[in-house]
Short mmCIF file of C-alpha atoms in Angstrom, two decimals:
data_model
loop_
_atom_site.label_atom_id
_atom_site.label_comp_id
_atom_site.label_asym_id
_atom_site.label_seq_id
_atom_site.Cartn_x
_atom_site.Cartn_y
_atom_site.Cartn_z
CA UNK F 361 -19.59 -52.37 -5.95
CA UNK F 362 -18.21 -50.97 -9.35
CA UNK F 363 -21.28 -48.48 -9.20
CA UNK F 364 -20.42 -47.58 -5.53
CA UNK F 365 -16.67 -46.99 -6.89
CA UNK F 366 -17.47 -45.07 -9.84
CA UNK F 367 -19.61 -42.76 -8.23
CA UNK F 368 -16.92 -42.58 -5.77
CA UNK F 369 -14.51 -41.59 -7.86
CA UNK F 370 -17.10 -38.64 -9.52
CA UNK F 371 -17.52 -37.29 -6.47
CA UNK F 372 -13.98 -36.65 -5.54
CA UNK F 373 -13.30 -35.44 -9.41
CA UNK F 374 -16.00 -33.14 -8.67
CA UNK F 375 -14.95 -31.78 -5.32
CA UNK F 376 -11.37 -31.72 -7.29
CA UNK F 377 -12.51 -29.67 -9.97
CA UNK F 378 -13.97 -27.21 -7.62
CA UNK F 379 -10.57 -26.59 -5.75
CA UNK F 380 -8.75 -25.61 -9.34
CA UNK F 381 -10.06 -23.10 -10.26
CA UNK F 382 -9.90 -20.06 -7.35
CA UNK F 383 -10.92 -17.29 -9.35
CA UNK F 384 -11.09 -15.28 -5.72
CA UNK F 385 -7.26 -15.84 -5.17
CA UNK F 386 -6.55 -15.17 -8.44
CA UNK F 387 -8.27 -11.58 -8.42
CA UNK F 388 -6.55 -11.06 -4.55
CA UNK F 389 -3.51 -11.68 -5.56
CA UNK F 390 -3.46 -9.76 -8.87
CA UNK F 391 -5.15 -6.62 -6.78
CA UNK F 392 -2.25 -7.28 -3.89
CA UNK F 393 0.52 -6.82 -6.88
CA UNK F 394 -1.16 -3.22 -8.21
CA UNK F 395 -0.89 -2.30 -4.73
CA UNK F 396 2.59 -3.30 -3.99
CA UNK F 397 3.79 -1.93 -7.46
CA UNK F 398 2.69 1.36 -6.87
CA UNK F 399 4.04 1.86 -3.41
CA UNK F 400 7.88 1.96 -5.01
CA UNK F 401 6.61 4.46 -7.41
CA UNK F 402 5.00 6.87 -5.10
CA UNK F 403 7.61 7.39 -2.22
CA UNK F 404 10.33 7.65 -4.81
CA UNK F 405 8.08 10.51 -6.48
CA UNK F 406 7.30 12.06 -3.42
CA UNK F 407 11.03 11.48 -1.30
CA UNK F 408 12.25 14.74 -1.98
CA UNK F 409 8.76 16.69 -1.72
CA UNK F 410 9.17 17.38 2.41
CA UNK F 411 12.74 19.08 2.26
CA UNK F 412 11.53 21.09 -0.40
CA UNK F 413 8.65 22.73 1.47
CA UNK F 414 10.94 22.89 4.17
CA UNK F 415 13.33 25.02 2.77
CA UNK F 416 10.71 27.14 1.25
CA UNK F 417 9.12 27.53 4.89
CA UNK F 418 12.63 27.81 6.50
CA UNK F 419 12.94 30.70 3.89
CA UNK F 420 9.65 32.71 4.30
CA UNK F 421 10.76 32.49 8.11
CA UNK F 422 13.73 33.73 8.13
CA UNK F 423 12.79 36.89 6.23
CA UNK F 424 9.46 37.42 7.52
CA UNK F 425 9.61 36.69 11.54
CA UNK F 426 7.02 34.03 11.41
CA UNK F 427 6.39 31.05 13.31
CA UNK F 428 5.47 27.85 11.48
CA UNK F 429 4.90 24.02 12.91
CA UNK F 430 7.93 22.61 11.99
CA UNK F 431 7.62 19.58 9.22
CA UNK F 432 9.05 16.51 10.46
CA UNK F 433 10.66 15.61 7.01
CA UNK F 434 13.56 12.79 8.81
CA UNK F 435 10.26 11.34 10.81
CA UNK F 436 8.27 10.92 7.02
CA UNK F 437 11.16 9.57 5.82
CA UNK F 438 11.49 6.96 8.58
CA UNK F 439 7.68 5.88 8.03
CA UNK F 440 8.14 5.97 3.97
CA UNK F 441 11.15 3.30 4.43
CA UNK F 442 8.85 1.65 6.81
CA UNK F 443 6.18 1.29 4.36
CA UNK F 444 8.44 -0.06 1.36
CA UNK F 445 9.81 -2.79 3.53
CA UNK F 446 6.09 -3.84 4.53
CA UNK F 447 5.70 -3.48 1.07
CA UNK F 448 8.27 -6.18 0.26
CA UNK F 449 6.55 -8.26 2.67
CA UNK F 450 2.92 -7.88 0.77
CA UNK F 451 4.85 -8.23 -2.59
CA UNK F 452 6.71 -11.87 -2.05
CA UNK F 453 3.02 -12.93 -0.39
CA UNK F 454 1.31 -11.24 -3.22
CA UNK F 455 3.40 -13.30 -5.82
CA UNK F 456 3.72 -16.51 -4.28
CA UNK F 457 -0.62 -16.12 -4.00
CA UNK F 458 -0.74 -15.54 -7.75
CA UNK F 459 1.96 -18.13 -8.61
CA UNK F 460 0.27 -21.11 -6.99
CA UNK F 461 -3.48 -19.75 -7.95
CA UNK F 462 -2.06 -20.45 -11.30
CA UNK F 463 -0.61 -24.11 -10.19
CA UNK F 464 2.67 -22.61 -10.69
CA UNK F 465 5.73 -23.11 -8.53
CA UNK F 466 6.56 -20.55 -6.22
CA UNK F 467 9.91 -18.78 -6.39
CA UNK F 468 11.69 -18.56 -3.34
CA UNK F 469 12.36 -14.51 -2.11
CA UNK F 470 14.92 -14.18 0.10
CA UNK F 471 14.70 -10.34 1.44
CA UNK F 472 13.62 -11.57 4.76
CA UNK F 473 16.35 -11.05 6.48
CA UNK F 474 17.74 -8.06 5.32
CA UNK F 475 13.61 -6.90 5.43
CA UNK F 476 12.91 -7.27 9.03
CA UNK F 477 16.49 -6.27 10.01
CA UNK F 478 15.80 -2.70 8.30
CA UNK F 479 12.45 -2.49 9.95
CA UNK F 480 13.98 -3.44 13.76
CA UNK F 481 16.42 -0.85 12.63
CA UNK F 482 14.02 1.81 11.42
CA UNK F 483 12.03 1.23 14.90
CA UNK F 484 8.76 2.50 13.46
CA UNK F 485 6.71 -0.52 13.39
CA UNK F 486 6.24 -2.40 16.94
CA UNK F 487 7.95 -6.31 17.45
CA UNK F 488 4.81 -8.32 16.30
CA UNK F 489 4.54 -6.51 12.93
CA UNK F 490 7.98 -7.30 12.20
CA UNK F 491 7.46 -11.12 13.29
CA UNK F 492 4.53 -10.80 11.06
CA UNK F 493 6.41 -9.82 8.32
CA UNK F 494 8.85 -12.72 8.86
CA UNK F 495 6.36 -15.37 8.88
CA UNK F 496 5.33 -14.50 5.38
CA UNK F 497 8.80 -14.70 3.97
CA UNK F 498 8.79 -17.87 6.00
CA UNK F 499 5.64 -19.04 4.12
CA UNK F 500 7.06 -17.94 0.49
CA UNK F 501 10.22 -19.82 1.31
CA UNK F 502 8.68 -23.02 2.45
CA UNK F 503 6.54 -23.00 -0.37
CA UNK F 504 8.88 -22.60 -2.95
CA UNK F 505 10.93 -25.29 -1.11
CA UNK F 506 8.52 -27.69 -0.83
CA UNK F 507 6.87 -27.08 -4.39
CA UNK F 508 3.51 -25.73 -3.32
CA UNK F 509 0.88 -25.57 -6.30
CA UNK F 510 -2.92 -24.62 -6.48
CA UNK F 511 -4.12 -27.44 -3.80
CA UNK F 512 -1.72 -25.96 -1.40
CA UNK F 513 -3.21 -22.92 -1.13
CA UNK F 514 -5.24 -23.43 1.67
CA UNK F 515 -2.02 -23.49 3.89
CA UNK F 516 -1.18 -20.39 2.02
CA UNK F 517 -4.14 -18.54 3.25
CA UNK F 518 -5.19 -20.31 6.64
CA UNK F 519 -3.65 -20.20 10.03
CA UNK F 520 -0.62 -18.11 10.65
CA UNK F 521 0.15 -16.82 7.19
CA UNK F 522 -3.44 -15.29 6.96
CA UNK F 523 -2.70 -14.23 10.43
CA UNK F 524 -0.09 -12.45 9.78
CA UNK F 525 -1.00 -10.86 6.71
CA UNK F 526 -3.22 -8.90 8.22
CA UNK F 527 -1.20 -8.07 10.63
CA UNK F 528 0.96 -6.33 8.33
CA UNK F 529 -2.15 -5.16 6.34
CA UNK F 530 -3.25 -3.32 9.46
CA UNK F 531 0.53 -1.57 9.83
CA UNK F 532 1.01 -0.62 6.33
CA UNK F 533 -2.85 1.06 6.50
CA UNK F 534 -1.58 3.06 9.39
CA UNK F 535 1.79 4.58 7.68
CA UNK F 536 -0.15 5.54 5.01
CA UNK F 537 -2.43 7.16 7.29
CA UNK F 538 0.75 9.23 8.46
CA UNK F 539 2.20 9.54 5.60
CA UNK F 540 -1.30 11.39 4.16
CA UNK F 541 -1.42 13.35 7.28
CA UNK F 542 2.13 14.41 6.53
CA UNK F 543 1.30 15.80 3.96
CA UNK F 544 -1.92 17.66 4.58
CA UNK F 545 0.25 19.32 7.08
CA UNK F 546 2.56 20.48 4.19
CA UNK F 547 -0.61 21.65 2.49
CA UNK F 548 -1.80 23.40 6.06
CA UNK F 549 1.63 25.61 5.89
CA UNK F 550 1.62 26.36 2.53
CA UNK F 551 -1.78 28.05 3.11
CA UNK F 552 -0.53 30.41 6.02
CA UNK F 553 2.45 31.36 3.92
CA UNK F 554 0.17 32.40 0.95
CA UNK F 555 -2.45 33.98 3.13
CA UNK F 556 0.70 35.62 5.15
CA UNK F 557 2.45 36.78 1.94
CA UNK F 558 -1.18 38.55 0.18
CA UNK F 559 -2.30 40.55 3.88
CA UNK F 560 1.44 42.06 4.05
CA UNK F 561 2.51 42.68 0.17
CA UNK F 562 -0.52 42.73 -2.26
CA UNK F 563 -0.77 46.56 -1.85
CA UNK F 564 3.06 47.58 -1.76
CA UNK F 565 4.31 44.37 -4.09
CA UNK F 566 1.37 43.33 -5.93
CA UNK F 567 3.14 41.67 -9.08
CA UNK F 568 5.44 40.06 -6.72
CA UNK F 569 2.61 38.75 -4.49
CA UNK F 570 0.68 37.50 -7.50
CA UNK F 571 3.55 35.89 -8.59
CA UNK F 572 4.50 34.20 -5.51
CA UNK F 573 0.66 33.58 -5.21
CA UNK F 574 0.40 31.45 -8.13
CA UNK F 575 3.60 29.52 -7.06
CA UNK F 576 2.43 28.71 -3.69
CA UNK F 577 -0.94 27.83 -4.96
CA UNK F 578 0.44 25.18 -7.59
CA UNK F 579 2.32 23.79 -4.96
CA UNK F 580 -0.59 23.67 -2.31
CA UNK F 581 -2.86 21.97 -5.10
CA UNK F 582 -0.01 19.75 -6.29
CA UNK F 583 0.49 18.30 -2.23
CA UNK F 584 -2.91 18.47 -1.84
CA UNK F 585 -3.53 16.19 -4.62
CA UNK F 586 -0.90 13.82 -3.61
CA UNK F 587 -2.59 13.55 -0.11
CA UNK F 588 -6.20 12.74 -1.50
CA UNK F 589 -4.68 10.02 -3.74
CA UNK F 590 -2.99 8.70 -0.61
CA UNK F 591 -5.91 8.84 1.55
CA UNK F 592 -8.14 7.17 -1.09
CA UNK F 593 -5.35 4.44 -1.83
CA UNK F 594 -5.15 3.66 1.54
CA UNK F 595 -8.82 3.69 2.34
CA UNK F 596 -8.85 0.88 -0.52
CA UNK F 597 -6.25 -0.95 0.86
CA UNK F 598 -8.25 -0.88 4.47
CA UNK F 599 -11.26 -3.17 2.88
CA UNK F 600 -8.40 -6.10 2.18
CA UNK F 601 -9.76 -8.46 5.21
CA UNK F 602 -13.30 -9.20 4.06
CA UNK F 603 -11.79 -10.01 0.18
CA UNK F 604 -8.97 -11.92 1.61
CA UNK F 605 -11.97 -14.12 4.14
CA UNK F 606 -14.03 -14.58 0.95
CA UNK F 607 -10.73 -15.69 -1.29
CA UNK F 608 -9.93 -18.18 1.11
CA UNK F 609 -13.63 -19.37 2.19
CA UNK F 610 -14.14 -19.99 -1.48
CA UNK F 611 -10.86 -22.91 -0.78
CA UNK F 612 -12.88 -24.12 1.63
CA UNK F 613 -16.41 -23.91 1.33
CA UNK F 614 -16.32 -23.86 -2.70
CA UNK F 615 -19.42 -21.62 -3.84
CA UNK F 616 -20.88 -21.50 -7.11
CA UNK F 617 -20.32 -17.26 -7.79
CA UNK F 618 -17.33 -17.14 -9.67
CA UNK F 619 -15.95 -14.07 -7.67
CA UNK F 620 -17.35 -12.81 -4.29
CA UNK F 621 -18.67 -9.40 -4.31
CA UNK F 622 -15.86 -8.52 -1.45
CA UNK F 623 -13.33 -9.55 -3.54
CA UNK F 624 -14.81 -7.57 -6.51
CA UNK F 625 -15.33 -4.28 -4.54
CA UNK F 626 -11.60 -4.48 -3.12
CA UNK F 627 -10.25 -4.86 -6.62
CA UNK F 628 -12.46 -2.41 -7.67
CA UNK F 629 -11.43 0.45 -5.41
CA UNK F 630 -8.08 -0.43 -5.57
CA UNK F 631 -7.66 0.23 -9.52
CA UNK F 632 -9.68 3.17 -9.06
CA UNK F 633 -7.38 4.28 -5.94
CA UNK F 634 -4.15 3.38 -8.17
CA UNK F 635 -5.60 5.42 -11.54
CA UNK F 636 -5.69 8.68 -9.28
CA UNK F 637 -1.97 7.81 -7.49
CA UNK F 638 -0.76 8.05 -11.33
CA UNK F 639 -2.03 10.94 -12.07
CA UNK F 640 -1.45 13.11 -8.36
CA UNK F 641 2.06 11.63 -8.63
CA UNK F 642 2.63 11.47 -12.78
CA UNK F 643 3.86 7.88 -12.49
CA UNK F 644 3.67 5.73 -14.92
#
């Protein structure tokens, strides 16, 4: 009987031990929080960027006669406030992750209310998203409430919360999608200006064309740069479902690799996504 009991007891230390220590959350969660730090960073580098090419193509219009596709500068601005609430979202989920994959207590965030009314508000993001993003302030909130630590994490990652997670994965993958293309059709304008400005001028104004030449091409590299560091950020964040399936099988299904290769690539292309966001936007 004491034999039965004591290898009783082993058994459940053993299946304890391998529920404390989720290396996979831990690396999810730390990859989450590069992703939502850099967001802030990025749109308030780039707010100003659209009005500014405006005006330059509102300018070369007005003295030149040409037609140009209008850049929709108040629409970019609508999806970049879109994306920084989602972002706030991803960022309380992100923490409370990392908090309780350290057995820490959560800390309560209570933007959800002011989050979702902005987004209802800002009408760029459909009715489930926004429900979405409620339920994982909801999940932060009851978890710092109720004192979740490290063996709680399974509710954390399971069921509705995981649900919606992705859900608002999905929706902040798509406004950076139209945030990049935004941009590359900055970039497409700033090409016709330039080729515009060299066919009419280069023989009667050529130091004025080559000046204007190198301006316009610094500032079709410079947006052109910005859009490839979008694309490629977003691109990384797009592979988040398979590392967030093999953070929380590993709660489940405990298996002896420390971290899952999913969860190693997503990490992976995420630093490397957020090393070229710094240097196309010269954030720090």
């Amino acid at each position: 009987m004491k034999g039965a009991r004591r290898a009783g007891l082993i058994v459940v230390a053993m299946l304890t031990g391998c529920g404390t220590n989720p290396a996979n959350v831990r690396t999810l969660a730390s990859t989450i929080q590069i992703v939502t730090s850099d967001t802030p960073n990025v749109v308030a580098a780039d707010e100003a960027s659209c009005r500014q090419n405006a005006a330059l193509q509102d300018e070369y219009k007005n003295l030149e006669n040409q037609t140009l596709a209008p850049l929709p500068c108040e629409q970019l601005a609508t999806v970049l406030d879109s994306l920084l609430e989602l972002n706030k979202a991803l960022q309380a989920y992100g923490a409370a992750l990392n908090s309780m994959a350290q057995d820490q207590f959560v800390t309560a965030d209570t933007d959800s209310k002011t989050v979702t009314g902005s987004l209802q508000m800002l009408d760029v993001v459909s009715a489930p998203v926004v429900a979405a993003v409620g339920s994982l302030f909801s999940l932060v909130e009851t978890a710092a409430l109720q004192g979740y630590r490290q063996h709680e994490l399974v509710k954390a990652m399971t069921g509705q919360p995981a649900a919606a997670f992705k859900t608002v994965t999905a929706a902040y993958v798509r406004l950076g999608d139209q945030y990049a293309g935004a941009l590359e059709r900055q970039q497409s304008n700033i090409t016709l200006i330039s080729n515009a400005i060299v066919h009419d001028y280069s023989r009667t104004e050529p130091v004025s064309t080559a000046e204007m030449s190198v301006r316009l091409a610094a500032l079709h590299d410079d947006v052109a740069n910005r859009a490839a560091a979008i694309k490629d950020f977003v691109a990384a964040v797009a592979k988040v479902d398979p590392a967030f399936d093999a953070a929380a099988q590993d709660l489940t299904t405990p298996s002896p690799k420390e971290v899952y290769e999913a969860v190693k690539a997503f990490a992976a292309q995420v630093t490397d996504a957020h090393d070229k966001l710094k240097k196309a936007f010269g954030v720090p």
